[in-house]
Coordinates of C-alpha atoms and ligand atoms in Angstrom, one line a residue:
X58 CA 18.2 1.3 -45.2
X59 CA 15.4 2.8 -47.2
X60 CA 12.4 0.5 -47.6
X61 CA 10.9 0.1 -51.1
X62 CA 7.2 -0.4 -52.1
X63 CA 5.1 0.2 -55.1
X64 CA 2.9 3.1 -53.9
X65 CA 3.0 5.2 -50.7
X66 CA -0.2 6.8 -49.4
X67 CA 0.3 9.8 -47.0
X68 CA -2.7 9.8 -44.7
X69 CA -5.0 7.1 -43.3
X70 CA -8.1 9.2 -43.6
X71 CA -11.0 8.2 -45.9
X72 CA -9.3 9.4 -49.1
X73 CA -6.1 7.5 -48.2
X74 CA -7.9 4.3 -47.2
X75 CA -9.9 4.3 -50.5
X76 CA -6.7 4.9 -52.5
X77 CA -4.8 2.2 -50.7
X78 CA -7.5 -0.5 -51.0
X79 CA -7.7 0.2 -54.8
X80 CA -4.0 -0.2 -55.1
X81 CA -4.0 -3.5 -53.1
X82 CA -6.9 -4.7 -55.2
X83 CA -4.8 -4.2 -58.3
X84 CA -2.2 -6.5 -56.7
X85 CA 0.3 -3.8 -55.9
X86 CA 2.1 -3.2 -52.6
X87 CA 1.1 -0.1 -50.7
X88 CA 2.3 1.5 -47.5
X89 CA 0.0 3.9 -45.7
X90 CA 1.8 6.3 -43.4
X91 CA 0.0 8.5 -40.8
X92 CA 1.3 10.8 -38.1
X93 CA -1.5 9.6 -35.7
X94 CA -1.7 6.3 -34.0
X95 CA -3.7 3.3 -35.1
X96 CA -6.6 4.3 -32.9
X97 CA -7.3 7.3 -35.2
X98 CA -7.5 5.4 -38.4
X99 CA -10.1 6.9 -40.7
X100 CA -9.2 10.5 -39.8
X101 CA -12.0 13.0 -39.9
X102 CA -14.5 10.7 -41.7
X103 CA -14.9 8.7 -38.4
X104 CA -16.2 11.8 -36.7
X105 CA -18.4 12.9 -39.6
X106 CA -22.1 12.6 -39.9
X107 CA -21.7 10.3 -42.8
X108 CA -23.9 12.5 -45.1
X109 CA -23.5 11.7 -48.8
X110 CA -24.6 13.5 -51.9
X111 CA -26.5 11.1 -54.1
X112 CA -28.7 11.9 -57.1
X113 CA -31.9 10.1 -58.1
X114 CA -31.4 7.4 -55.5
X115 CA -34.0 4.8 -54.5
X116 CA -34.2 6.5 -51.1
X117 CA -35.2 9.8 -52.9
X118 CA -37.7 8.0 -55.2
X119 CA -39.4 6.3 -52.3
X120 CA -40.0 9.8 -50.7
X121 CA -41.4 11.1 -54.0
X122 CA -38.4 13.3 -54.8
X123 CA -37.8 13.7 -58.5
X124 CA -34.1 14.2 -59.0
X125 CA -31.9 13.9 -62.1
X126 CA -28.3 14.2 -63.2
X127 CA -29.2 17.4 -65.1
X128 CA -30.9 19.0 -62.1
X129 CA -27.9 18.1 -59.9
X130 CA -25.4 19.5 -62.4
X131 CA -27.4 22.7 -62.7
X132 CA -27.3 23.0 -58.9
X133 CA -23.6 22.2 -58.7
X134 CA -22.6 24.7 -61.2
X135 CA -24.9 27.4 -59.7
X136 CA -23.4 26.7 -56.3
X137 CA -19.7 26.4 -57.4
X138 CA -19.7 29.7 -59.4
X139 CA -16.5 28.7 -61.2
X140 CA -15.0 31.9 -62.5
X141 CA -11.2 31.5 -62.7
X142 CA -8.7 30.1 -65.2
X143 CA -7.7 27.8 -62.4
X144 CA -11.2 26.3 -62.4
X145 CA -10.5 24.3 -65.5
X146 CA -9.7 21.0 -63.7
X147 CA -12.1 21.7 -60.8
X148 CA -14.9 22.1 -63.3
X149 CA -14.0 18.8 -65.1
X150 CA -13.9 17.1 -61.7
X151 CA -17.3 18.6 -60.8
X152 CA -18.8 17.1 -64.0
X153 CA -17.3 13.8 -63.4
X154 CA -18.3 13.8 -59.7
X155 CA -22.0 14.6 -60.4
X156 CA -22.0 11.7 -62.9
X157 CA -20.5 9.5 -60.2
X158 CA -23.1 10.6 -57.6
X159 CA -25.9 10.0 -60.1
X160 CA -24.4 6.8 -61.3
X161 CA -22.3 4.0 -59.7
X162 CA -21.6 5.6 -56.3
X163 CA -24.5 4.1 -54.4
X164 CA -24.1 0.6 -55.9
X165 CA -20.4 0.6 -55.4
X166 CA -20.8 1.4 -51.7
X167 CA -23.7 -0.9 -51.3
X168 CA -21.7 -3.8 -52.6
X169 CA -19.3 -3.2 -49.7
X170 CA -22.1 -3.4 -47.2
X171 CA -22.8 0.4 -46.9
X172 CA -26.4 1.3 -46.0
X173 CA -28.4 4.5 -45.9
X174 CA -30.9 5.9 -43.4
X175 CA -34.2 6.1 -45.4
X176 CA -35.1 9.8 -44.7
X177 CA -33.1 12.0 -47.1
X178 CA -32.0 15.4 -45.7
X179 CA -32.2 18.7 -47.4
X180 CA -29.1 20.8 -46.9
X181 CA -28.1 24.1 -48.5
X182 CA -31.6 25.0 -49.8
X183 CA -30.5 28.2 -51.5
X184 CA -33.4 30.7 -52.0
X185 CA -32.2 32.6 -55.1
X186 CA -33.2 31.5 -58.5
X187 CA -33.1 28.1 -60.3
X188 CA -29.5 28.8 -61.5
X189 CA -28.3 30.1 -58.2
X190 CA -26.9 28.4 -55.1
X191 CA -28.5 25.4 -53.4
X192 CA -30.0 21.9 -53.7
X193 CA -33.3 22.1 -55.6
X194 CA -34.3 18.8 -53.8
X195 CA -33.2 16.8 -50.7
X196 CA -30.0 14.9 -51.5
X197 CA -28.2 14.5 -48.1
X198 CA -28.1 10.7 -47.5
X199 CA -27.0 9.9 -44.0
X200 CA -25.0 6.7 -43.7
X201 CA -26.6 4.1 -41.4
X202 CA -23.8 4.1 -38.7
X203 CA -22.7 7.7 -39.6
X204 CA -19.0 8.4 -39.9
X205 CA -17.8 5.0 -38.6
X206 CA -20.2 3.4 -41.1
X207 CA -18.5 5.0 -44.1
X208 CA -15.0 4.2 -42.8
X209 CA -15.8 0.6 -42.0
X210 CA -16.0 -1.0 -45.5
X211 CA -12.6 0.5 -46.4
X212 CA -10.9 -0.4 -43.2
X213 CA -12.2 -3.9 -43.6
X214 CA -10.8 -4.1 -47.1
X215 CA -7.5 -2.6 -45.9
X216 CA -7.2 -5.1 -43.1
X217 CA -7.8 -7.9 -45.7
X218 CA -5.0 -6.5 -47.9
X219 CA -2.8 -6.2 -44.8
X220 CA -3.3 -9.9 -44.1
X221 CA -2.4 -10.8 -47.7
X222 CA 0.8 -8.8 -47.2
X223 CA -0.1 -6.2 -49.8
X224 CA -0.8 -3.3 -47.5
X225 CA 1.3 -2.0 -44.6
X226 CA 0.3 0.6 -42.1
X227 CA 3.0 2.8 -40.6
X228 CA 1.4 4.8 -37.8
X229 CA 3.2 7.6 -35.9
X230 CA 5.2 8.2 -39.0
X231 CA 5.1 11.8 -39.9
X232 CA 6.2 12.8 -43.4
X233 CA 8.5 15.8 -43.5
X234 CA 9.8 15.8 -47.1
X235 CA 8.9 14.5 -50.5
X236 CA 12.0 12.9 -52.0
X237 CA 12.6 14.0 -55.6
X238 CA 15.1 13.1 -58.2
X239 CA 15.2 15.1 -61.5
X240 CA 11.6 16.4 -60.9
X241 CA 10.2 13.0 -60.2
X242 CA 8.8 12.1 -56.8
X243 CA 10.5 8.9 -55.6
X244 CA 9.6 8.6 -52.0
X245 CA 9.2 10.3 -48.6
X246 CA 11.2 10.8 -45.5
X247 CA 10.1 11.9 -42.1
X248 CA 10.1 11.5 -38.4
X249 CA 8.9 8.6 -36.2
X250 CA 6.8 10.0 -33.4
X251 CA 6.8 8.4 -29.9
X252 CA 4.0 5.9 -29.3
X253 CA 0.9 7.6 -27.7
X254 CA -2.2 5.8 -26.6
X255 CA -4.2 9.0 -26.3
X256 CA -7.9 8.5 -27.3
X257 CA -9.0 8.9 -30.9
X258 CA -9.3 12.5 -31.9
X259 CA -7.3 13.9 -29.0
X260 CA -4.1 15.7 -29.7
X261 CA -1.1 13.3 -29.6
X262 CA 2.5 13.8 -28.7
X263 CA 4.8 15.3 -31.3
X264 CA 8.0 14.0 -29.7
X265 CA 10.3 12.6 -32.4
X266 CA 12.1 9.3 -31.6
X267 CA 13.6 8.5 -34.9
X268 CA 13.5 9.0 -38.6
X269 CA 12.5 7.0 -41.7
X270 CA 12.5 7.0 -45.4
X271 CA 10.6 5.1 -48.0
X272 CA 10.8 4.7 -51.8
X273 CA 8.1 4.0 -54.3
X274 CA 7.0 4.6 -57.9
X275 CA 4.2 6.8 -56.8
X276 CA 3.2 8.9 -53.7
X277 CA -0.4 9.9 -53.1
X278 CA -0.8 12.8 -50.7
X279 CA -4.1 12.4 -48.8
X280 CA -3.2 14.4 -45.8
X281 CA -6.5 16.4 -45.3
X282 CA -7.0 20.1 -45.1
X283 CA -6.1 23.0 -42.8
X284 CA -9.2 23.4 -40.5
X285 CA -7.4 22.6 -37.3
X286 CA -4.7 25.3 -37.9
X287 CA -6.4 28.6 -37.3
X288 CA -3.3 30.6 -38.2
X289 CA -3.4 29.0 -41.7
X290 CA -7.1 29.6 -41.9
X291 CA -6.6 33.3 -41.2
X292 CA -3.7 33.5 -43.6
X293 CA -5.9 32.1 -46.4
X294 CA -8.9 34.2 -45.4
X295 CA -10.2 35.9 -48.6
X296 CA -10.4 39.7 -48.8
X297 CA -14.0 39.3 -50.1
X298 CA -15.1 38.1 -46.7
X299 CA -13.5 41.0 -44.8
X300 CA -11.2 40.5 -41.8
X301 CA -10.8 36.9 -40.5
X302 CA -12.9 36.2 -37.4
X303 CA -11.1 37.0 -34.1
X304 CA -12.8 34.1 -32.4
X305 CA -13.2 30.7 -34.1
X306 CA -13.8 27.2 -32.9
X307 CA -12.5 24.0 -34.5
X308 CA -14.8 21.6 -36.3
X309 CA -11.9 19.2 -36.9
X310 CA -9.2 17.5 -34.8
X311 CA -5.8 19.1 -34.4
X312 CA -4.1 16.7 -36.9
X313 CA -5.9 18.6 -39.7
X314 CA -2.9 20.8 -39.5
X315 CA -2.1 21.7 -43.1
X316 CA 1.6 20.9 -42.6
X317 CA 1.7 18.4 -45.4
X318 CA 0.2 20.9 -47.8
X319 CA 3.2 23.2 -47.2
X320 CA 5.6 20.3 -47.7
X321 CA 3.9 19.2 -51.0
X322 CA 3.9 22.8 -52.2
X323 CA 7.6 23.2 -51.3
X324 CA 8.2 20.2 -53.6
X325 CA 6.7 22.2 -56.5
X326 CA 3.1 21.1 -56.5
X327 CA 0.6 23.7 -57.7
X328 CA -1.8 24.7 -54.9
X329 CA -4.9 26.5 -56.3
X330 CA -8.0 28.2 -54.8
X331 CA -6.5 28.3 -51.3
X332 CA -8.8 31.2 -50.5
X333 CA -11.9 29.0 -50.8
X334 CA -12.9 27.4 -47.6
X335 CA -16.1 26.0 -46.1
X336 CA -16.5 27.2 -42.5
X337 CA -19.9 27.0 -40.7
X338 CA -21.7 29.9 -39.0
X339 CA -23.8 27.7 -36.6
X340 CA -20.9 26.6 -34.4
X341 CA -21.4 25.9 -30.7
X342 CA -18.6 25.2 -28.2
X343 CA -18.6 21.6 -27.2
X344 CA -19.2 21.3 -23.4
X345 CA -17.5 17.9 -23.6
X346 CA -14.6 18.5 -25.9
X347 CA -12.5 15.9 -27.6
X348 CA -10.0 18.1 -29.5
X349 CA -8.8 21.6 -28.7
X350 CA -11.4 24.4 -29.2
X351 CA -13.8 21.6 -30.2
X352 CA -16.9 23.0 -31.8
X353 CA -20.0 21.3 -33.1
X354 CA -22.1 22.4 -36.0
X355 CA -25.8 22.7 -35.6
X356 CA -27.6 21.3 -38.7
X357 CA -30.6 23.6 -38.4
X358 CA -34.1 23.1 -39.7
X359 CA -35.7 26.2 -41.2
X360 CA -37.7 27.8 -38.3
X361 CA -35.3 29.4 -35.9
X362 CA -35.2 33.2 -36.2
X363 CA -31.7 34.4 -37.0
X364 CA -30.3 37.7 -35.6
X365 CA -26.9 39.3 -36.1
X366 CA -24.9 40.5 -33.1
X367 CA -26.6 43.9 -33.2
X368 CA -30.1 42.3 -33.1
X369 CA -31.1 42.7 -36.7
X370 CA -32.7 39.7 -38.4
X371 CA -30.6 38.2 -41.2
X372 CA -32.0 39.3 -44.6
X373 CA -33.8 36.9 -47.0
X374 CA -32.8 34.3 -48.1
X375 CA -30.3 33.8 -45.3
X376 CA -32.5 31.5 -43.2
X377 CA -31.1 28.5 -41.3
X378 CA -29.9 25.9 -43.8
X379 CA -30.0 28.0 -46.9
X380 CA -26.6 29.4 -47.9
X381 CA -23.5 28.9 -45.6
X382 CA -21.2 31.2 -47.5
X383 CA -23.8 33.9 -47.9
X384 CA -24.4 33.8 -44.2
X385 CA -20.7 34.0 -43.4
X386 CA -20.3 36.9 -45.7
X387 CA -23.2 38.8 -44.1
X388 CA -22.1 38.0 -40.5
X389 CA -18.6 39.2 -41.1
X390 CA -19.9 42.4 -42.7
X391 CA -21.6 43.3 -39.4
X392 CA -18.2 43.7 -37.7
X393 CA -18.9 40.9 -35.3
X394 CA -18.0 37.3 -35.6
X395 CA -21.1 35.8 -34.0
X396 CA -24.8 35.7 -34.4
X397 CA -27.9 34.4 -32.6
X398 CA -30.7 31.9 -33.1
X399 CA -33.9 32.6 -31.2
X400 CA -36.3 29.6 -31.1
X401 CA -38.7 27.6 -29.0
X402 CA -38.6 24.2 -27.3
X403 CA -40.9 22.9 -30.1
X404 CA -38.4 24.0 -32.7
X405 CA -35.3 22.7 -31.0
X406 CA -37.0 19.3 -30.4
X407 CA -37.6 18.7 -34.1
X408 CA -35.1 20.9 -35.9
X409 CA -31.8 20.7 -34.2
X410 CA -29.4 18.0 -35.4
X411 CA -25.8 18.1 -34.4
X412 CA -23.2 17.1 -37.0
X413 CA -20.8 14.4 -35.8
X414 CA -20.9 10.7 -35.2
X415 CA -20.6 11.0 -31.4
X416 CA -23.5 13.5 -31.3
X417 CA -25.9 10.9 -32.9
X418 CA -25.7 7.8 -30.9
X419 CA -28.9 6.5 -32.4
X420 CA -27.7 6.6 -36.0
X421 CA -24.1 5.8 -35.2
X422 CA -25.2 2.8 -33.1
X423 CA -27.6 1.7 -35.8
X424 CA -30.4 1.6 -33.3
X425 CA -33.9 1.8 -35.0
X426 CA -35.5 1.9 -31.5
X427 CA -33.5 5.1 -30.6
X428 CA -33.8 6.6 -34.1
X429 CA -37.6 6.3 -34.2
X430 CA -37.7 8.5 -31.0
X431 CA -36.6 11.4 -33.2
X432 CA -40.2 11.5 -34.6
X433 CA -42.0 10.6 -31.3
X434 CA -40.0 12.0 -28.4
X435 CA -41.3 14.8 -26.2
X436 CA -37.8 16.4 -25.8
X437 CA -35.0 16.9 -28.3
X438 CA -32.5 14.1 -28.8
X439 CA -30.4 13.6 -25.6
X440 CA -27.2 15.2 -27.0
X441 CA -29.2 18.3 -28.0
X442 CA -30.8 18.4 -24.5
X443 CA -27.3 18.0 -23.0
X444 CA -26.1 21.1 -24.9
X445 CA -29.2 23.0 -23.8
X446 CA -28.2 22.2 -20.2
X447 CA -24.4 22.4 -20.3
X448 CA -23.5 24.3 -23.5
X449 CA -21.8 27.7 -22.9
X450 CA -23.8 29.2 -25.9
X451 CA -27.3 28.2 -24.8
X452 CA -29.8 30.3 -22.9
X453 CA -33.2 29.1 -21.8
X454 CA -35.8 31.5 -20.4
X455 CA -39.5 31.7 -20.0
X456 CA -39.9 35.2 -21.3
X457 CA -38.3 37.4 -23.9
X458 CA -37.1 40.2 -21.6
X459 CA -35.1 37.7 -19.5
X460 CA -33.8 36.0 -22.6
X461 CA -32.5 39.2 -24.2
X462 CA -30.9 40.4 -21.0
X463 CA -29.1 37.0 -20.6
X464 CA -28.0 37.3 -24.3
X465 CA -26.4 40.7 -23.6
X466 CA -24.7 39.3 -20.5
X467 CA -23.3 36.3 -22.4
X468 CA -21.9 38.3 -25.3
X469 CA -20.8 41.2 -23.1
X470 CA -21.4 43.5 -26.0
X471 CA -24.8 44.8 -24.8
X472 CA -26.0 45.4 -28.3
X473 CA -29.4 43.8 -28.2
X474 CA -32.5 46.0 -27.6
X475 CA -35.4 44.1 -26.1
X476 CA -38.0 46.2 -27.9
X477 CA -36.5 45.8 -31.3
X478 CA -36.2 42.0 -31.0
X479 CA -39.7 41.8 -29.7
X480 CA -41.1 43.9 -32.6
X481 CA -39.3 41.6 -35.1
X482 CA -40.6 38.4 -33.5
X483 CA -44.1 39.7 -33.2
X484 CA -44.2 40.8 -36.8
X485 CA -43.1 37.4 -37.9
X486 CA -45.6 35.8 -35.5
X487 CA -48.5 37.7 -37.1
X488 CA -47.6 35.9 -40.4
X489 CA -48.5 32.6 -38.9
X490 CA -52.3 32.7 -39.3
X491 CA -52.4 31.9 -43.0
X492 CA -50.7 29.2 -45.1
X493 CA -49.8 31.9 -47.7
X494 CA -47.7 34.8 -46.4
X495 CA -45.3 37.7 -47.1
X496 CA -42.5 36.7 -44.8
X497 CA -40.0 34.7 -47.0
X498 CA -38.8 32.6 -44.0
X499 CA -42.3 31.6 -43.2
X500 CA -42.9 30.7 -46.8
X501 CA -39.9 28.6 -46.6
X502 CA -41.3 26.7 -43.6
X503 CA -44.5 26.0 -45.5
X504 CA -42.5 24.8 -48.5
X505 CA -40.3 22.5 -46.4
X506 CA -43.4 20.8 -44.8
X507 CA -44.6 19.8 -48.3
X508 CA -41.6 17.4 -48.3
X509 CA -42.6 14.4 -46.2
X510 CA -39.1 13.9 -44.8
X511 CA -39.1 17.4 -43.4
X512 CA -42.6 17.1 -42.0
X513 CA -41.7 13.9 -40.3
X514 CA -38.4 14.7 -38.6
X515 CA -37.0 18.1 -39.6
X516 CA -39.5 21.0 -39.6
X517 CA -41.6 22.0 -36.6
X518 CA -45.3 22.7 -37.1
X519 CA -45.6 26.4 -37.8
X520 CA -46.3 28.3 -34.6
X521 CA -45.7 31.7 -32.9
X522 CA -42.3 32.0 -31.3
X523 CA -43.9 33.9 -28.4
X524 CA -46.6 31.3 -27.8
X525 CA -45.9 30.2 -24.2
X526 CA -47.3 26.8 -25.1
X527 CA -44.3 26.2 -27.4
X528 CA -41.8 27.4 -24.9
X529 CA -39.5 27.9 -23.1
X530 CA -37.6 30.3 -25.3
X531 CA -34.1 29.4 -26.3
X532 CA -31.3 31.6 -27.6
X533 CA -28.1 30.1 -29.0
X534 CA -25.0 32.1 -29.6
X535 CA -23.5 30.9 -32.9
X536 CA -19.8 31.0 -33.5
X537 CA -17.7 30.6 -36.7
X538 CA -16.5 27.0 -36.9
X539 CA -13.6 26.0 -39.1
X540 CA -14.1 22.8 -41.2
X541 CA -13.3 22.3 -44.8
X542 CA -10.6 23.4 -47.2
X543 CA -12.1 23.8 -50.6
X544 CA -8.9 24.6 -52.6
X545 CA -6.0 22.1 -52.9
X546 CA -3.5 20.6 -55.3
X547 CA -4.4 20.9 -59.0
X548 CA -4.9 17.5 -60.4
X549 CA -6.1 15.9 -63.6
X550 CA -8.8 13.2 -63.5
X551 CA -6.3 10.6 -62.6
X552 CA -5.4 12.7 -59.5
X553 CA -1.9 13.4 -60.9
X554 CA -0.6 16.6 -59.5
X555 CA 0.5 19.6 -61.6
X556 CA 3.6 21.5 -60.9
X557 CA 4.1 25.3 -60.9
X558 CA 5.1 25.0 -64.6
X559 CA 1.6 23.4 -65.3
X560 CA 3.3 20.1 -66.2
X561 CA 2.4 16.9 -64.3
X562 CA 4.9 16.1 -61.6
X563 CA 5.9 12.5 -62.2
X564 CA 5.1 10.1 -59.4
X565 CA 2.9 12.5 -57.4
X566 CA -0.9 12.2 -56.8
X567 CA -3.3 13.9 -54.5
X568 CA -6.7 13.0 -53.2
X569 CA -9.4 14.0 -50.7
X570 CA -9.3 17.4 -48.9
X571 CA -5.6 17.9 -49.9
X572 CA -6.7 18.0 -53.5
X573 CA -9.7 20.2 -52.9
X574 CA -11.8 16.9 -53.0
X575 CA -10.6 16.6 -56.7
X576 CA -8.9 18.8 -59.2
X577 CA -7.9 21.5 -56.6
X578 CA -11.4 22.6 -55.8
X579 CA -14.3 20.6 -57.1
X580 CA -16.7 22.7 -55.1
X581 CA -15.7 26.1 -56.4
X582 CA -16.9 28.6 -53.8
X583 CA -19.7 26.6 -52.1
X584 CA -20.8 23.1 -51.4
X585 CA -24.2 21.3 -51.7
X586 CA -23.1 19.3 -48.6
X587 CA -22.5 15.6 -48.3
X588 CA -19.9 16.2 -51.1
X589 CA -16.8 16.0 -49.0
X590 CA -16.8 12.3 -48.1
X591 CA -18.0 11.7 -51.6
X592 CA -15.1 13.7 -53.0
X593 CA -12.7 11.6 -50.9
X594 CA -14.3 8.4 -52.2
X595 CA -14.1 9.6 -55.8
X596 CA -10.7 11.2 -55.8
X597 CA -9.2 8.5 -53.6
X598 CA -10.5 5.8 -56.0
X599 CA -9.2 7.6 -59.1
X600 CA -5.8 8.2 -57.4
X601 CA -5.5 4.6 -56.3
X602 CA -6.4 3.1 -59.6
X603 CA -4.1 5.5 -61.6
X604 CA -1.2 5.1 -59.2
X605 CA -1.5 1.3 -59.3
X606 CA -1.4 1.3 -63.1
X607 CA 1.6 3.6 -63.2
X608 CA 3.4 1.4 -60.7
X609 CA 3.5 -1.1 -63.6
Ligands
FAD753 C1 -17.5 16.5 -37.4 C2 -17.4 16.3 -38.9 C3 -18.6 16.1 -39.6 C4 -18.5 15.9 -41.0 N1 -19.6 15.6 -41.7 C5 -19.6 15.3 -43.0 C6 -20.7 14.9 -43.7 O1 -21.7 14.6 -43.2 N2 -20.6 14.7 -45.1 C7 -19.4 15.0 -45.8 O2 -19.4 14.9 -47.0 N3 -18.3 15.4 -45.1 C8 -18.3 15.6 -43.7 N4 -17.2 16.0 -43.0 C9 -16.0 16.2 -43.8 C10 -15.2 14.9 -44.1 O3 -15.3 14.0 -43.0 C11 -13.7 15.3 -44.4 O4 -13.6 16.3 -45.3 C12 -13.0 14.1 -45.0 O5 -13.2 13.0 -44.1 C13 -11.5 14.4 -45.2 O6 -10.8 13.2 -45.4 P1 -9.3 13.1 -45.9 O7 -9.0 11.7 -46.1 O8 -9.1 14.0 -47.1 O9 -8.5 13.8 -44.7 P2 -8.3 13.4 -43.1 O10 -9.5 12.7 -42.6 O11 -8.0 14.7 -42.5 O12 -7.1 12.5 -43.1 C14 -5.8 12.9 -43.3 C15 -4.8 12.0 -42.6 O13 -3.5 12.4 -42.9 C16 -2.7 12.4 -41.8 N5 -1.5 13.3 -42.0 C17 -1.6 14.7 -42.2 N6 -0.4 15.2 -42.4 C18 0.5 14.1 -42.3 C19 1.9 14.0 -42.4 N7 2.7 15.0 -42.7 N8 2.4 12.8 -42.3 C20 1.7 11.7 -42.0 N9 0.3 11.7 -41.9 C21 -0.3 13.0 -42.1 C22 -3.6 12.9 -40.7 O14 -3.1 12.4 -39.4 C23 -4.9 12.2 -41.1 O15 -5.1 10.9 -40.4 C24 -17.2 16.1 -41.7 C25 -16.1 16.4 -40.9 C26 -16.2 16.4 -39.5 C27 -14.9 16.7 -38.8

C-alpha cells in the first residue's frame, strides 16, 4: 500500500534537513528519504569546512572590516557574470540571497545555537577591477564546529519533529521515479537498499531488497549535485574550458551521484546552466581516503609561487586564493591537468588550511586550546604536517635542484627546467627588499597583511623563497578536484520548479545543490565562497515554507 504524507523531501543533506524542519514547524507531516544510511545524515555539509558568506557581521566589524549590502551585491554580480536569458531566476535569487546574507541569516542561525570562529577568512580575492570577480573584503565565516556545527541545529530540530510524529526518516530508500498525474507531481517510488553499517561517507551497498512508493501534495528534490560522478562532470564540461581533465580527484562522497537530477529532468523539470561547475585546482590526493578518489582542497594563503606543468609561473592575478575559475581556465589551456605550488616551511606553516571537517580537528572539536596553536605553533597544523609526510603530491627537499628533479620524477613528464624555475624564484625574491614593489603577487602579500586576520593566521611574513632559514623547500602537485554543481533546476523564489514549457510543475520543488543553490544557478559562473551552505539554508528554507503552505 502506498503511504501518504503532506510533503516528501528527497535527500537528507543540509538543504533537505532545512526544508523538512520548516515543514514540521508549520505543523505539516514530512517524510525525508535518503539512499544512504542514518549514519550519513547531513550529506556533504557534515564534511564541509562550515564556511559561510555573511555581510557586515559583528565578526567583520570587530576586525575593522567595513562591509555593506551594496558592496557585497557589487561583488556578487561581478563574480557571477550573468549573461544568459536563463539567468533571470538565478539573478533574482542572487539579489534575494545577498539580502539574506546581509540581513537575517546570522541571527536566524544564532537563535538555533550556531556560533562563528572570530577570525573572518578572505576567499576568492579577485585581482581585476572593482566590478570584476572577487570579495572586496573578508567574508568567509567559519562555523565553530565546522561542518558538523552547521548540520547540528537542523538535525536537532528534525529529531524533535520526529519525536512529535511530524517528521519521518526513511533511510536506504532510493528514489527512482517521480510519480506524476496530469502534469502534477504526486509522489515518489523507488528501491529499498539493503542495510549497510559502512562508516559515514564511505560508499554503501546498492543491493536492492524491495521497493516502495509514497504520496504527498508536494515533493522537494534536495538530492545534491554531480561531483562524485566524473562521467557526468565530463559530459557537462563546457567547451570554453577546453577538454575535460583526464585525471580528477573527488572532493565529495560517491553518493553525490547526480542520478536524481536525471530522474527529475526525465519528469519534465527544466535543468539550466548545467555547464557551470565549481571545481578546485588545488586538489591533493588524500593519503587517508574516506570515499573513492578522495581529494582534499588546499585553502591557500597568498604566498606560494604557482607554476604550470611546464614550469611557467601563472600570470597575474592568478595567485593562490584569487580566482578559481580563471585558474582552471588557464591550467586547462596549458594542455596539462595539473600545476605546482613551490613554497617554504614558513609558508606552509601559516598559509595551508585544508577544507573539510575531518582535516580541522581543532575547529571541528571546538577546542580553543588547539585552535590558538594555529597562531603560535612551530609547525603547520598536524593534518597538514601529515600530508607533508604521507601525501603522494608533496615533495620536501633542502635545495631547489633536488626539488625540481623530484617534481619531474613525480609527474613523469620531465617538463621542468631547474634554471628557469630558479630564475623565476630569484626574480621574485629580489622584490622582497621593499614594501612597495612591481611584482603583483608580492603586492598582494603586502595588501593581505594589512588585514589583521591575515597577519595573525593566514599570511606568512614576506621572505625570500630561497632563504634557507625559511626552509625546507616544498613542492605540491595540484590536481583538479571536483566539487560543486552550479547549475540546477530552474525555480522561482518559492523554490517551485519550472517545466520544459516554462510553466511551474505543480507539486514539485527543488533546493540546495540540485537547484543550483537557488533558481538554477544563483552563482552564475563563479562563487565568492561560503555561499553553498548558505544557498542550501536559503533555498531549503524557502522550499520548506512554500511547500508547507501549498500542502494546505
Ligand atoms: C569537503 C567539503 C567542504 C565544503 N566546504 C564548504 C564550505 O566551507 N562552505 C560552503 O558554503 N560549502 C562547502 N561545501 C559544499 C556544501 O557542503 C554542499 O554544497 C552542500 O552541503 C550540499 O548540500 P545538499 O543538501 O544540496 O546536498 P547533499 O549534501 O549532497 O545531500 C543530498 C542527499 O540526497 C541523497 N540522495 C541523492 N539522490 C538520491 C535518491 N535518488 N534517492 C534518495 N536520496 C538521494 C544523498 O544520499 C544525500 O544524502 C563543502 C563540501 C565538501 C564536500
